[in-house]
Structures are given as structure tokens and as C-alpha cells.
Short mmCIF file of C-alpha atoms in Angstrom, two decimals:
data_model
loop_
_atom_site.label_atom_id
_atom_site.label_comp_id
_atom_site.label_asym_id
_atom_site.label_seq_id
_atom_site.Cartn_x
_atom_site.Cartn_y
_atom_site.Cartn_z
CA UNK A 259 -72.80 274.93 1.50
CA UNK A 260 -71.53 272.42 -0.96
CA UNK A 261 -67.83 271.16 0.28
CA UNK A 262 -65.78 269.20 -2.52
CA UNK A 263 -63.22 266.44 -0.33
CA UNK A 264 -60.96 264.87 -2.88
CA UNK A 265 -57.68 262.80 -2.23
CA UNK A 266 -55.66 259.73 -2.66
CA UNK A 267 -58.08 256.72 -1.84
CA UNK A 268 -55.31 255.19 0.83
CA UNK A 269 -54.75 258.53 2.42
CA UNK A 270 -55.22 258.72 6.07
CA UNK A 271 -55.63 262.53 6.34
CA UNK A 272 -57.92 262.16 3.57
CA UNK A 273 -60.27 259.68 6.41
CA UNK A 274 -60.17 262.03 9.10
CA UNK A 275 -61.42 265.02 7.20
CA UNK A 276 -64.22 262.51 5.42
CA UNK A 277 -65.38 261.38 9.09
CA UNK A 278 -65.93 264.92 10.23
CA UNK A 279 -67.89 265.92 7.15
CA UNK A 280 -70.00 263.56 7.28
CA UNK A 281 -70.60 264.46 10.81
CA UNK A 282 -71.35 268.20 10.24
CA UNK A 283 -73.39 266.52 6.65
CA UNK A 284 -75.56 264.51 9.55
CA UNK A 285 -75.93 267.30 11.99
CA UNK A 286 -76.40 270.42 9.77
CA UNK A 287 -79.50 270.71 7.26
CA UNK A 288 -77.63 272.70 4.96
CA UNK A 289 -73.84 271.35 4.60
CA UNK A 290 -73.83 268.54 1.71
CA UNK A 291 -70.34 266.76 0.52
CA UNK A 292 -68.99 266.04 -2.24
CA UNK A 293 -66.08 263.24 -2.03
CA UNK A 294 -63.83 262.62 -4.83
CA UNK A 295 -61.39 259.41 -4.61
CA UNK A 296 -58.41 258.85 -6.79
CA UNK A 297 -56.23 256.35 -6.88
CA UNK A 298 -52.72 256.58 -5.45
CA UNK A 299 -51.17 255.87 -9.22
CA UNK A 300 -53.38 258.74 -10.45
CA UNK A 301 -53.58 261.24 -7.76
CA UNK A 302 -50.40 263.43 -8.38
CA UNK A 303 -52.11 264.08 -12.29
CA UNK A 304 -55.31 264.81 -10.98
CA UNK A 305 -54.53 267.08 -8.70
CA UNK A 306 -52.02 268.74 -10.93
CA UNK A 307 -55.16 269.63 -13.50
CA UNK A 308 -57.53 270.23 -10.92
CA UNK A 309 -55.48 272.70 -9.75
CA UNK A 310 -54.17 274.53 -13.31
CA UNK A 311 -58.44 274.35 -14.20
CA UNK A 312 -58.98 276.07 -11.17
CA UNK A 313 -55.68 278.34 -10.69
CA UNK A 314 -54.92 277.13 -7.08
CA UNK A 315 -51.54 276.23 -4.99
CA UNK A 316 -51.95 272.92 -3.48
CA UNK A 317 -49.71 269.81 -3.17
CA UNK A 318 -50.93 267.27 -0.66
CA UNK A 319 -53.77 264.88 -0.31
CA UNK A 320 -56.63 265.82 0.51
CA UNK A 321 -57.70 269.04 -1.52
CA UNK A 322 -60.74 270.79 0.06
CA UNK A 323 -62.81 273.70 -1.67
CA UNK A 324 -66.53 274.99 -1.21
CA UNK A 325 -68.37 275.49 -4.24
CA UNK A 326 -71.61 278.26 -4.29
CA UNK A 327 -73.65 276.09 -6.47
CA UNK A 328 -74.71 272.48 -6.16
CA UNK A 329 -71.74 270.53 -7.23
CA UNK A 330 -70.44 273.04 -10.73
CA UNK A 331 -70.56 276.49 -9.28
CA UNK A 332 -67.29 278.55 -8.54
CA UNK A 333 -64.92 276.61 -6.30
CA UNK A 334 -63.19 278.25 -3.29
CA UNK A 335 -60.18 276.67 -2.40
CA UNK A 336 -60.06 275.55 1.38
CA UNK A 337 -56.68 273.88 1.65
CA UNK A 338 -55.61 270.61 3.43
CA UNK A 339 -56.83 268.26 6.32
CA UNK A 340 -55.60 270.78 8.89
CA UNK A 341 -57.23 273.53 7.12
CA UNK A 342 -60.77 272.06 7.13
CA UNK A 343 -60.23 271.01 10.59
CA UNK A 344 -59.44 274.74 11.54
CA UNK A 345 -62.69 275.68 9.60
CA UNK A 346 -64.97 272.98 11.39
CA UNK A 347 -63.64 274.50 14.32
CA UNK A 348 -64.09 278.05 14.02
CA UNK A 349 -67.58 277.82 12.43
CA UNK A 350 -69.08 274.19 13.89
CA UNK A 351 -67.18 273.57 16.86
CA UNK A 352 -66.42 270.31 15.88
CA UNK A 353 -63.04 268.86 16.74
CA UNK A 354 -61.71 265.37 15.49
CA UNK A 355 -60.27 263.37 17.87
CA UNK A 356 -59.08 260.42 15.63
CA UNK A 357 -56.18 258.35 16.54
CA UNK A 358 -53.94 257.40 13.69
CA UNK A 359 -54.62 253.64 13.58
CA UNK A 360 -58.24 254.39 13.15
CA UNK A 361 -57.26 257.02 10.19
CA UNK A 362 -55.03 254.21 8.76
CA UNK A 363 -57.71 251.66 9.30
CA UNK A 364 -60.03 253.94 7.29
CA UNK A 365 -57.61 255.02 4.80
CA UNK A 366 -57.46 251.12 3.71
CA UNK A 367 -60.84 250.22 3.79
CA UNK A 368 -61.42 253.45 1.41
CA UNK A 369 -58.55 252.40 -0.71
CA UNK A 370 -60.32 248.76 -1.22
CA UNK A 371 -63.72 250.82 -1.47
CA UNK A 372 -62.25 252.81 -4.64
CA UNK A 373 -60.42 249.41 -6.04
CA UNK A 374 -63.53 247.81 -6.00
CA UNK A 375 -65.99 250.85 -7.28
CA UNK A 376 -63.51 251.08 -10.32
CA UNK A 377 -63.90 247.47 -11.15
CA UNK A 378 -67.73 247.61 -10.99
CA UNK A 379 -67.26 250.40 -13.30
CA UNK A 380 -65.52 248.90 -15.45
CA UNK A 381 -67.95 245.69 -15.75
CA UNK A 382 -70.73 248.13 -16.21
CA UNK A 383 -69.16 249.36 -19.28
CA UNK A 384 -67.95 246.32 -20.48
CA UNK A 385 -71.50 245.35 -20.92
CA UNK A 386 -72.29 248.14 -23.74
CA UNK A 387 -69.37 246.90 -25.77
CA UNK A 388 -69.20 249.85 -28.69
CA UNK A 389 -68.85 248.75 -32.01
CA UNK A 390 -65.28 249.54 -32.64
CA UNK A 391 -65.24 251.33 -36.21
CA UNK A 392 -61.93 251.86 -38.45
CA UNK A 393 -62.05 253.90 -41.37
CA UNK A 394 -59.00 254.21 -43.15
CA UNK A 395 -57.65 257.11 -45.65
CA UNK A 396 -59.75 259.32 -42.97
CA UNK A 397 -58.82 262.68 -43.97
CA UNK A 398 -61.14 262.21 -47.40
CA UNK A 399 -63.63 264.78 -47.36
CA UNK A 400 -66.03 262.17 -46.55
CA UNK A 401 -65.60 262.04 -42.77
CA UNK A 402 -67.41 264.98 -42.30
CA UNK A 403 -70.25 263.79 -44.01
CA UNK A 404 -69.87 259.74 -42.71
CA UNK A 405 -68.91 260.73 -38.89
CA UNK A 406 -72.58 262.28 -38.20
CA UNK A 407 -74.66 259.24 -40.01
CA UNK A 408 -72.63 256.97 -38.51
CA UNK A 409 -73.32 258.64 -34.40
CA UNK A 410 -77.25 259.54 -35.37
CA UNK A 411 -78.33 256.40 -34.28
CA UNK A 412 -79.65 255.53 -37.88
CA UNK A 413 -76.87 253.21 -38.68
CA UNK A 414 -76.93 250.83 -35.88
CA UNK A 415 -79.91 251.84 -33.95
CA UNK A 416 -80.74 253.76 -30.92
CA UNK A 417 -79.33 252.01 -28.17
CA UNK A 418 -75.90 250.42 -29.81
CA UNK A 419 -73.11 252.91 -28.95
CA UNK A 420 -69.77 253.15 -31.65
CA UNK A 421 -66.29 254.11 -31.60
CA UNK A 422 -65.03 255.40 -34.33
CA UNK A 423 -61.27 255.28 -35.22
CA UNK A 424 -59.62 257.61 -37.89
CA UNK A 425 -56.61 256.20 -39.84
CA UNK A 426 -54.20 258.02 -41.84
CA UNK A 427 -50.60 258.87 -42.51
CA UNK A 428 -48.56 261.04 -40.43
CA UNK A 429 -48.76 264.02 -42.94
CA UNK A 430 -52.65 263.93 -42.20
CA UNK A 431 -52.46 264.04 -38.19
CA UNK A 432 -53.57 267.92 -38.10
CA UNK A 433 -56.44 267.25 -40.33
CA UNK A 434 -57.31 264.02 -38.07
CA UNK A 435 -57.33 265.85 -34.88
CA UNK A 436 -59.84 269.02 -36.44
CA UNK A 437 -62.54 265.95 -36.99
CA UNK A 438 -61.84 264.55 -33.82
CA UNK A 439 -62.35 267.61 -31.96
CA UNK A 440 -65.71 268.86 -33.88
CA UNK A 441 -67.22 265.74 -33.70
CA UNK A 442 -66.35 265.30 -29.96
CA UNK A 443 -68.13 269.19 -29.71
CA UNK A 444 -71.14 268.04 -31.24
CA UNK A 445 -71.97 265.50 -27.86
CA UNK A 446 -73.24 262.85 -29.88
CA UNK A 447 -75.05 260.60 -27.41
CA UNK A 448 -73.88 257.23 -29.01
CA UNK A 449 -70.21 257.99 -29.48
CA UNK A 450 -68.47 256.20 -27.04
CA UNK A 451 -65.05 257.91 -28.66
CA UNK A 452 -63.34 259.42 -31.35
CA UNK A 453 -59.86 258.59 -32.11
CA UNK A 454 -56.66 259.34 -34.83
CA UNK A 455 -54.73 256.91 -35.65
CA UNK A 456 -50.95 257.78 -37.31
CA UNK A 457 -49.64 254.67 -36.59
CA UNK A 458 -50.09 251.37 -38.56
CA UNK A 459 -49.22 248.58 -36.66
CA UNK A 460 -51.89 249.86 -33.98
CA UNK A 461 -54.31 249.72 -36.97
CA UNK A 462 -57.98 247.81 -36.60
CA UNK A 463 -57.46 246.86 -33.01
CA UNK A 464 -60.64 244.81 -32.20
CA UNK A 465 -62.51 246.24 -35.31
CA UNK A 466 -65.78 245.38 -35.82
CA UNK A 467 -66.18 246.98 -39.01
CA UNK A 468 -63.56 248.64 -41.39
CA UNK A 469 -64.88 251.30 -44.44
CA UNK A 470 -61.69 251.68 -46.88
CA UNK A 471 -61.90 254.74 -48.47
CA UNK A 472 -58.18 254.78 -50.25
CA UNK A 473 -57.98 255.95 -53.42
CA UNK A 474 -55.55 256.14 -56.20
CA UNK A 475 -55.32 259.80 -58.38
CA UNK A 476 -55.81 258.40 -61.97
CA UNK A 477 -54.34 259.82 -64.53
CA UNK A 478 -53.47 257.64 -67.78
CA UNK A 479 -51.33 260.08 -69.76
CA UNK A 480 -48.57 260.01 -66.54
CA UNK A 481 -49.32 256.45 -65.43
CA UNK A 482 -50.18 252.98 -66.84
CA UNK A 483 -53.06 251.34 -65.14
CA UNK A 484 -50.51 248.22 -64.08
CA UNK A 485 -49.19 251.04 -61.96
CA UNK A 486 -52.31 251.80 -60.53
CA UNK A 487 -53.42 248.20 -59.64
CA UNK A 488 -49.99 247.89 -57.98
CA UNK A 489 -50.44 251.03 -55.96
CA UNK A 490 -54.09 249.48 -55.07
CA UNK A 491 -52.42 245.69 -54.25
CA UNK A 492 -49.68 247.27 -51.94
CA UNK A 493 -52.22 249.38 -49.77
CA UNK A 494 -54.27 246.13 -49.67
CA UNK A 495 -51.26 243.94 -48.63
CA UNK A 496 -50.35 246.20 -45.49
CA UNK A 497 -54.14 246.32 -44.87
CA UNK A 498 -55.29 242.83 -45.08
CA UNK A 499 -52.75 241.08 -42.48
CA UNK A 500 -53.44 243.98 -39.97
CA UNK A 501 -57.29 243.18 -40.24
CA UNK A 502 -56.66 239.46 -40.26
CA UNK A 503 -54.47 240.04 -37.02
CA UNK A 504 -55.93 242.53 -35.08
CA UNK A 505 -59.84 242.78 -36.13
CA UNK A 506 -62.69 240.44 -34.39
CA UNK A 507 -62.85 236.96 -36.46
CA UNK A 508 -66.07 238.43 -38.20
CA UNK A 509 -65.13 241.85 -39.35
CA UNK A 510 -66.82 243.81 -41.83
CA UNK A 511 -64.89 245.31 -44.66
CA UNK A 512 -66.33 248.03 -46.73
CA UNK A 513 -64.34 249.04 -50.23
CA UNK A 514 -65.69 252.38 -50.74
CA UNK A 515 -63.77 255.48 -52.75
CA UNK A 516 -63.97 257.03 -56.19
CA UNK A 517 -61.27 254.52 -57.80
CA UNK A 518 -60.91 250.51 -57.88
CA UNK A 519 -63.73 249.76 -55.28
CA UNK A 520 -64.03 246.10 -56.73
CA UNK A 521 -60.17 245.57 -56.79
CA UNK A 522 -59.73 247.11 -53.65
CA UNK A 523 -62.21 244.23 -52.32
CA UNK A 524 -60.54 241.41 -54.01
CA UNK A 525 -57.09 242.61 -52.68
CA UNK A 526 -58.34 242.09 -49.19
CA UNK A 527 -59.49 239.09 -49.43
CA UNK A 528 -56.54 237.57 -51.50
CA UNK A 529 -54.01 239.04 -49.06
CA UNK A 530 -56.11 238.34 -46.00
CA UNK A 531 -57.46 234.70 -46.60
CA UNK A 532 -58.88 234.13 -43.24
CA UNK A 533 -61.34 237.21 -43.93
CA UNK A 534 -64.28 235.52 -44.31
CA UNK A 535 -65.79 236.46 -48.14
CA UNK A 536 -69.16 237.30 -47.61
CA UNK A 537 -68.22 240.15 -44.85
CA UNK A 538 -66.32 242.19 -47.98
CA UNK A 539 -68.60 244.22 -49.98
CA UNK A 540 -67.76 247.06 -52.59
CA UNK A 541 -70.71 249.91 -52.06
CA UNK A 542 -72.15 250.44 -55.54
CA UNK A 543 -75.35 252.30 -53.84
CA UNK A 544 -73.97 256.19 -55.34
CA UNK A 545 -73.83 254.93 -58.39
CA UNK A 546 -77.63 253.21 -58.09
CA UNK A 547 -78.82 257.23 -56.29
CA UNK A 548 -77.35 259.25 -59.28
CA UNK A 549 -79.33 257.08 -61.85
CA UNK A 550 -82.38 257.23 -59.67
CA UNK A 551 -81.89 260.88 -59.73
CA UNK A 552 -81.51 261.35 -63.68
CA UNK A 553 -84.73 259.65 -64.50
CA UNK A 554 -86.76 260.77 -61.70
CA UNK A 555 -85.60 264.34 -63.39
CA UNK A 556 -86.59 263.08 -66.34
CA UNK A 557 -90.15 261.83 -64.98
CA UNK A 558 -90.72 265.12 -63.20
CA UNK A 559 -90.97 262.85 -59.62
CA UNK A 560 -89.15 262.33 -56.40
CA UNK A 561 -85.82 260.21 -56.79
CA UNK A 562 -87.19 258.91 -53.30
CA UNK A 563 -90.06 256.38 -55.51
CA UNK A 564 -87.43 255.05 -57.53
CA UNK A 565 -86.23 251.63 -57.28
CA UNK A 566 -84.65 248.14 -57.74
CA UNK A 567 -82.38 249.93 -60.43
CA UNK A 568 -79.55 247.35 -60.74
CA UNK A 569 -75.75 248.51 -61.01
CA UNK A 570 -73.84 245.78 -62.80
CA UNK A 571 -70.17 244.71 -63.07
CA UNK A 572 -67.22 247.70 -61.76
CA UNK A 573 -68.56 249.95 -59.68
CA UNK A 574 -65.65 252.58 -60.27
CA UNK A 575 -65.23 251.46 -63.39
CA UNK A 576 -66.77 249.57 -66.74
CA UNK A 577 -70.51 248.87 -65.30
CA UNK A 578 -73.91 248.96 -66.33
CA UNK A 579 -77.11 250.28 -65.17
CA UNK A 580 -79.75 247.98 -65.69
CA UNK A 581 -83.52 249.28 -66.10
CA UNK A 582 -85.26 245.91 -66.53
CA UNK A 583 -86.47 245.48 -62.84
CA UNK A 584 -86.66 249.26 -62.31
CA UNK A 585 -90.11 250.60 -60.54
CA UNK A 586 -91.86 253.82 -60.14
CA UNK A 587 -93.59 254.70 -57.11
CA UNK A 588 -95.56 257.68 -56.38
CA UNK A 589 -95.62 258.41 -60.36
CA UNK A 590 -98.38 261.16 -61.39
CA UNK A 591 -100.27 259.44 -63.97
CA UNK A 592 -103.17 258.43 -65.52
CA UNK A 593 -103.27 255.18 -63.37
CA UNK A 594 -103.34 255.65 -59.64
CA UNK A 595 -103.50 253.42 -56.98
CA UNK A 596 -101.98 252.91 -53.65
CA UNK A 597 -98.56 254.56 -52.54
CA UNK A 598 -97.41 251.10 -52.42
CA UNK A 599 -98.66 250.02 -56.13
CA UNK A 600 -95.41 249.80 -58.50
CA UNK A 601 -95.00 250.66 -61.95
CA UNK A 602 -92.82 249.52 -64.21
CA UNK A 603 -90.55 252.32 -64.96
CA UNK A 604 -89.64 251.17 -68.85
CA UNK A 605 -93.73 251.38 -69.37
CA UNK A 606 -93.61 255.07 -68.03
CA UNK A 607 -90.89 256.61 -70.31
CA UNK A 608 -92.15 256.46 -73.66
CA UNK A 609 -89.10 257.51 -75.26
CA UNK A 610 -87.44 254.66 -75.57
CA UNK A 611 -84.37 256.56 -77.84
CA UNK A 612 -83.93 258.82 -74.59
CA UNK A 613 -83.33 255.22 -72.98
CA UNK A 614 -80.68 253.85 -75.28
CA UNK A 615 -79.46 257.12 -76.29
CA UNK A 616 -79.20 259.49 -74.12
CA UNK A 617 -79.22 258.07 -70.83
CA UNK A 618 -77.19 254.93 -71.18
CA UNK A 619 -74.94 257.27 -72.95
CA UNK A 620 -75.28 260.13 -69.90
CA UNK A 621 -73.45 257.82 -68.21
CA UNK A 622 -70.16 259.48 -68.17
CA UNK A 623 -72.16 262.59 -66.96
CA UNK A 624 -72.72 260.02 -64.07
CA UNK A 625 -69.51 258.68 -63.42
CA UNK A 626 -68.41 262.63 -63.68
CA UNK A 627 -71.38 263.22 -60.76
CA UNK A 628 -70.57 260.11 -58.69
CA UNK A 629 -66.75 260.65 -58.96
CA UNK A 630 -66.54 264.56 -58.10
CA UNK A 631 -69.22 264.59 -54.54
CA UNK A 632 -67.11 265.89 -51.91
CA UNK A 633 -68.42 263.38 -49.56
CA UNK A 634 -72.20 263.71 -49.12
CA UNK A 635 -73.48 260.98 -51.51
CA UNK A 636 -70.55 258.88 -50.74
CA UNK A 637 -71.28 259.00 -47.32
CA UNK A 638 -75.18 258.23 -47.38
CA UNK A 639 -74.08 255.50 -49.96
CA UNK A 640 -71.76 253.88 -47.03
CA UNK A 641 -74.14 254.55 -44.47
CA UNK A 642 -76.71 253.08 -46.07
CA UNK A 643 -75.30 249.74 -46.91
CA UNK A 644 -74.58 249.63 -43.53
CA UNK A 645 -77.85 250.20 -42.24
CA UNK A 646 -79.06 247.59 -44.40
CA UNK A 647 -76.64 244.77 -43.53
CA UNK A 648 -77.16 245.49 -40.04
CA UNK A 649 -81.05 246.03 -40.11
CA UNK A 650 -82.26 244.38 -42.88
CA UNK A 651 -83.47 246.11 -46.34
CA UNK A 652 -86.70 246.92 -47.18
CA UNK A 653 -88.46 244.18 -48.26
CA UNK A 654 -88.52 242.67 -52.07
CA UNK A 655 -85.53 246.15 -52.67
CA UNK A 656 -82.71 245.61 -54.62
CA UNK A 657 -79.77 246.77 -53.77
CA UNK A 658 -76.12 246.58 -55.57
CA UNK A 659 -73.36 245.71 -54.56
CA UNK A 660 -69.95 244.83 -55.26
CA UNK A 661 -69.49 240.80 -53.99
CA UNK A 662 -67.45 237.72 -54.82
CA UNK A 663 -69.46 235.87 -57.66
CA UNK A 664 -69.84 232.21 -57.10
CA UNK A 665 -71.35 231.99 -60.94
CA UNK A 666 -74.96 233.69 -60.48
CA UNK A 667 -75.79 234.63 -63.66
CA UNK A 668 -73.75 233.01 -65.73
CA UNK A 669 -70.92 235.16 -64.50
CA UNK A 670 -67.62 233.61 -63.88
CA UNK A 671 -66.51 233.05 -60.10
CA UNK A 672 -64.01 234.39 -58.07
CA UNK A 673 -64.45 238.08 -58.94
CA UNK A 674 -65.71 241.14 -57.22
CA UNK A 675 -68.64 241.84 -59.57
CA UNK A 676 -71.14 244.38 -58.58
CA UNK A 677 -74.80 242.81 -58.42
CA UNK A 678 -78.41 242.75 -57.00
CA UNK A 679 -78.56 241.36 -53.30
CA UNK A 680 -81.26 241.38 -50.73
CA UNK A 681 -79.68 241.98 -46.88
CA UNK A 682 -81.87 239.77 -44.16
CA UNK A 683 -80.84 238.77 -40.20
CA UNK A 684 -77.54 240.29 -40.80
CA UNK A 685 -76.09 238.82 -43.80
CA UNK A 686 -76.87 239.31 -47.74
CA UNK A 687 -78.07 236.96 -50.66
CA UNK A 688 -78.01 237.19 -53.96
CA UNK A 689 -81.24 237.82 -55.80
CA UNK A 690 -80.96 234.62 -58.09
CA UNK A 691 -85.06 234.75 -59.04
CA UNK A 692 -84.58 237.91 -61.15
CA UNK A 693 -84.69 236.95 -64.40
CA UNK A 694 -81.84 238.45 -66.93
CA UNK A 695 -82.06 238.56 -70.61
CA UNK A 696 -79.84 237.43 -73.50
CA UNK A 697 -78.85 241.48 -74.11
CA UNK A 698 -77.83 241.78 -70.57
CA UNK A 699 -75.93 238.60 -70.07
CA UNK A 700 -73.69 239.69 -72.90
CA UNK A 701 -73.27 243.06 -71.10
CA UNK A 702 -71.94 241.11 -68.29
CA UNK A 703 -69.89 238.62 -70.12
CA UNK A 704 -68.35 241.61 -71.25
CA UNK A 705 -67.84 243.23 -67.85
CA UNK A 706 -66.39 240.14 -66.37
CA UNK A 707 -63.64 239.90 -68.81
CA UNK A 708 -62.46 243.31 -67.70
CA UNK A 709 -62.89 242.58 -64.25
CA UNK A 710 -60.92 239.01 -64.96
CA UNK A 711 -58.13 241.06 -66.74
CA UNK A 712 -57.53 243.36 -63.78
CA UNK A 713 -57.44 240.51 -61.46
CA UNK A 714 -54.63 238.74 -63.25
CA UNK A 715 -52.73 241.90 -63.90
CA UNK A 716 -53.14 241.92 -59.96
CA UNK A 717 -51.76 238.42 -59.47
CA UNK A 718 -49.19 239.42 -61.47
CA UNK A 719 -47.92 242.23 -59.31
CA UNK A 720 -47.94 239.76 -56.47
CA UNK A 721 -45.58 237.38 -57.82
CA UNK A 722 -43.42 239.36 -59.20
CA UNK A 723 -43.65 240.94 -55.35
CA UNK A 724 -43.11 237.67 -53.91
CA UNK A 725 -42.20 235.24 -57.00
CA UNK A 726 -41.76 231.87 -54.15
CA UNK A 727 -44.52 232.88 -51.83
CA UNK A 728 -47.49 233.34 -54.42
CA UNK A 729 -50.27 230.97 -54.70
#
């Protein structure tokens, strides 16, 4: 027999039935107890569901019930203090002879009992402190496809738990609530919680890490693209103060999206000034996996030996994919060596007009690939980055992405220009050694003057926004 004794933690009639279970629990090999405690603030709501789960009548502390299983099997409902004490009785002979200032007496040393079990509770948890994860525009199709990298264990590791919190506009709420509830069904053992989010003052609360994923629908015959990069400054200016108020002093912000990735960057930083720079990053990495995936299809190989392909300048918009560095690994051909010997990939593809022709042309194909993924490759791009500033990436890899310039490479600072890093102990450098030549420093003289442009039409929306405030 498996009885359940649950009731208010200061209740005295709650003591008196405890003291005689325990008794018959002592005495009888096969009677084991179950005691539930609640605290007086809680107890009526408890009890309430308990009750509806179960479909009993009951309305005073304690509740008693046998269950036929170990703790889970189906629950018969006993009743009340003077109920078990009937049934003690009847099929024990056991009789309680308890004075009420000993069931007082009891009542409050189980009341301080429960006070302090919920505050070593507490402590214990506060010791795994999640990583508290915003992602806003949530109900892009790319949830589905982040929400399950992000609770593998990949991302952060195998022992770092996450809660992840999904932001969005009222009109989204429904949508919000389906992800919650599947990815709360799949039991992922490092998701602390899911959340939605409707609300945006309540917006990257103790945020460890935010991934924007706002996007703008372009479309130049009905809009200019000053209307665009003032639809892109005004999300950033409700964004940026929120994250500057509310997030951890060393948040991580992620631009990710189809549209404006570097803008959306160098919004947040110029509206949230106490962000520090180097923890905003545009993700450039889809961009970098498409390419790999055109010449490896070319090549006849796996996309997987493909690397240190560079992504230069706007990641969602002008940019350029840079083959210089590129290197084959794996590659069938007539020289072998071991899986870790590289091969310059510009020496493998003898035909050079495919190069300058065809793919650097093919890239609008790419752009049309990179911008039109429902959400897988934009998620393993995010997820990915993250991994890497987080973990580390693998040694002597480049990897793109979208940073303030401080001049590398001749390119002029205080842009978001995308480039090749290296991500180490939890931060990123530039790769300064890799050498660039005149062609491609023209490329990115080029680049930078577009990126320059769209940063001053920028600054222009904000003073005309706030003409006596504007720096």
C-alpha cells in the first residue's frame, strides 16, 4: 500500500495524520508514504488541480488517497484527517491520541521544515544558472529549425542548460504558443524553459544572448530603400535600449534574417552605445555553406571538405565571395595524401572561365538559395556561429562574419563589414595575416562605399527622428 498525505505545511490536522503514518510506515512491512507539503499561499491552487486531474470532492487540508502502484498508479481518494484516522482504525488498530498543542507544535516545525526545503531548492537551482536566450521576430519559420540545435546540447555543450524566450507581436501569440508547446513535448533534457513573449517592455530580461531575426519585405517598385532603412532603424531603436536595460552587461547580439543583417547590427550598436561592439556579429556563415555547396557540386565532392571560403562586405546585400584562401579536403585526385592534407581549391578547377563567369556570376542563383530556405540553413548558420564563439572554431578555419571594422584591410572603420575571423576562449579576432590582393581590395573599396552610404542614409533617419538629440 502506497498512501499519498498532502496538505498545507502549517496545518495541524495535516501533523496528526503524518505522525500516525509514519507509525503504521515503522510497524508494517508493506505500508510506505508519500507526503506532499504545500505552502499555505499555494495550497488552495494545488488542491484545486489535484483534485480536477483526479475528479475528486475535497476541500480541506490534508487530502489523503492510496495509490496501487509505487507513487504514479491510480489514486483512490481517502478523504480528510478524520477519515484516515477511521481507516487506521478499522484496519490497524491504531488510534492517535495527540493533544492539540503537540499538533500545533508540529504543524510549525513542518511549516519551517517546508520554508526551509524550498529555499535549499531554490539555491540548488540557482547554481545551474540557464543561459537565458531571446530571439526576437520568433514566429519566422526558423524556430523550428533553431529551437532543436539550440536544446541538443551541440551549441553550448552537454552540461550547460538554456532558456529560450520567444518574442513577437501580439498578432503572432497563437503561432508562439504551437512552438512552445512542441518543443516542451519533445523533453529536451537541457531546456530549462520555453517561453512567449507579446509584450515589449518585458523584452530581454537578463539575456544572455539575443538572435534578431527581423526582417523587412523588400520590394523596390512599392518602396524606396530610405524607407526600408527607416523601418530597419525604428525596430533597432525599440530594441537596443531594452537590451541595454534589461540584458546582462555582456550580452550577445546576433543580426541574423534574409534582409539588412549588417544594418541591423550597426543600428544596435548606435542606438544602444553601452553594448559592447565586439559582442554584435551579423552571421554571414549561409552565405559561406551555399558557395561551399556550388563548387563542391561542381568538383563532384562533399561540401563537408570545403573551406576557408571568405564572404566579404553585405551579407544580405552587395558582397563578395572570395576563393583566394579556399581549400579542398578529401578531393579525389591524382595527388593523395592524408585526410588532413589541403589543396588549394583554385589549383583543382581548371576552368578558370567557370570561375569568373559562371560562378561569380551564379551568384544571384545564391542570394535566390540563401534568401528563400525556410529556416534550415539559416538555422545551422546561427547555430553554428554560436557554437563557435562559445567553443572555439576549428583551428587555422575561417569563418565570416559581419563585424565593426576598425580598418583591417584597408577598409574604412566604423562599419558592419562582413569578414574572415578566427573565434578562440570565447571571443573572435580578425584574421589580419591573410594576405589580400590589389583585385580584391578594390572589390572591397567598392563594398564599403555602399555599406558607408546606407549608414549615413541611416543617420539621417535619426536626426530627422530626433533633430536635437542626435550625435
Amino acid at each position: 500500500v502506497v498512501a499519498v498525505f498532502a496538505g498545507k505545511a502549517n496545518c495541524p490536522y495535516y501533523a496528526k495524520a503524518e505522525l500516525v503514518a509514519d507509525y503504521l510506515q515503522a510497524n508494517l512491512p508493506d505500508f510506505r508514504v508519500h507526503k506532499i507539503t504545500q505552502h499555505p499561499d499555494k495550497w488552495e491552487q494545488w488542491l484545486h488541480d489535484i483534485c480536477e486531474m483526479n475528479g475528486w470532492e475535497h476541500r480541506r487540508s490534508p487530502i489523503i488517497w492510496r495509490e496501487l502502484l509505487d507513487r504514479g498508479g491510480k489514486g483512490l481518494l481517502l478523504g480528510g484527517v478524520n477519515d484516515f484516522l477511521e481507516y487506521a482504525q478499522r484496519y490497524y488498530g491504531i488510534t492517535s491520541v495527540m493533544l492539540s498543542e503537540e499538533m500545533l507544535d508540529i504543524a510549525e516545525e513542518n511549516l519551517q521544515a517546508h520554508i526551509e526545503s524550498e529555499k535549499e531548492e531554490e539555491e540548488i537551482k540557482s547554481l545551474i544558472k540557464p543561459l537565458q536566450i531571446w530571439i526576437t521576430s520568433a514566429s519566422a519559420s526558423i524556430c523550428y529549425q533553431l529551437i532543436p540545435l539550440l536544446a541538443s546540447g551541440e551549441v553550448f555543450g552537454m552540461t550547460t542548460e538554456i532558456s529560450i524566450h520567444l518574442l513577437d507581436t501580439d498578432q503572432f501569440k497563437d503561432v508562439l504558443c504551437g512552438i512552445v508547446m512542441e518543443a516542451e513535448d519533445m523533453a529536451f533534457p537541457l531546456l530549462r524553459s520555453i517561453s512567449e513573449h507579446t509584450e515589449i517592455d518585458e523584452a530581454f530580461i537578463q539575456a544572455d544572448i539575443v538572435i534578431v531575426l527581423d526582417d523587412v519585405l523588400v520590394n523596390r517598385e512599392v518602396q524606396s530603400l530610405e524607407n526600408y532603412i527607416r523601418e530597419v532603424s525604428e525596430i533597432c531603436q525599440v530594441y537596443a535600449p531594452l537590451i541595454e536595460k534589461n540584458a546582462k552587461s555582456g550580452v550577445r547580439v546576433i543580426s541574423s534574417g534574409k534582409t539588412f543583417v549588417n544594418l541591423k547590427a550597426m543600428m544596435i550598436m548606435t542606438y544602444g552605445q553601452s553594448i559592447k561592439p565586439e559582442n554584435v556579429i551579423a552571421v554571414a556563415t549561409s552565405w559561406e555553406s551555399a558557395a561551399k555547396a556550388t563548387l563542391a557540386r561542381k568538383l563532384n565532392m562533399n561540401a563537408a571538405g570545403v573551406k576557408d571560403v571568405i564572404v566579404w562586405g553585405n551579407i544580405t546585400g552587395c558582397n563578395y565571395i572570395d576563393l583566394s584562401h579556399a581549400k579542398l579536403y578529401g578531393y579525389d585526385c591524382a595527388i593523395w595524401g592524408p585526410a588532413n592534407f589541403p589543396r588549394p581549391l583554385l589549383n583543382m578547377i581548371y576552368d578558370s572561365e567557370w570561375i569568373h563567369s559562371e560562378f561569380l556570376s551564379a551568384q544571384s542563383s545564391l542570394r535566390s538559395r540563401v534568401c528563400h530556405c525556410v529556416g534550415m540553413l539559416p538555422a545551422h548558420a546561427v547555430a553554428t556561429v554560436l557554437r563557435y564563439w562559445y567553443h572555439g572554431s576549428p583551428p587555422g578555419e575561417i569563418i565570416s562574419v559581419g563585424i565593426l571594422t576598425k580598418g583591417h584591410f584597408c577598409i574604412p572603420e566604423g562599419i558592419v563589414f562582413s569578414m574572415p575571423v578566427r573565434f578562440q576562449n570565447g571571443n573572435w579576432e580578425v584574421m589580419t595575416e591573410l594576405e589580400v590582393n590589389e583585385t580584391t581590395r578594390e572589390v572591397l573599396g567598392r563594398l564599403a562605399h555602399e555599406l558607408i552610404q546606407e549608414k549615413l542614409v541611416a543617420l539621417k533617419e535619426i536626426k530627422e527622428m530626433h533633430p536635437y538629440g542626435a550625435d
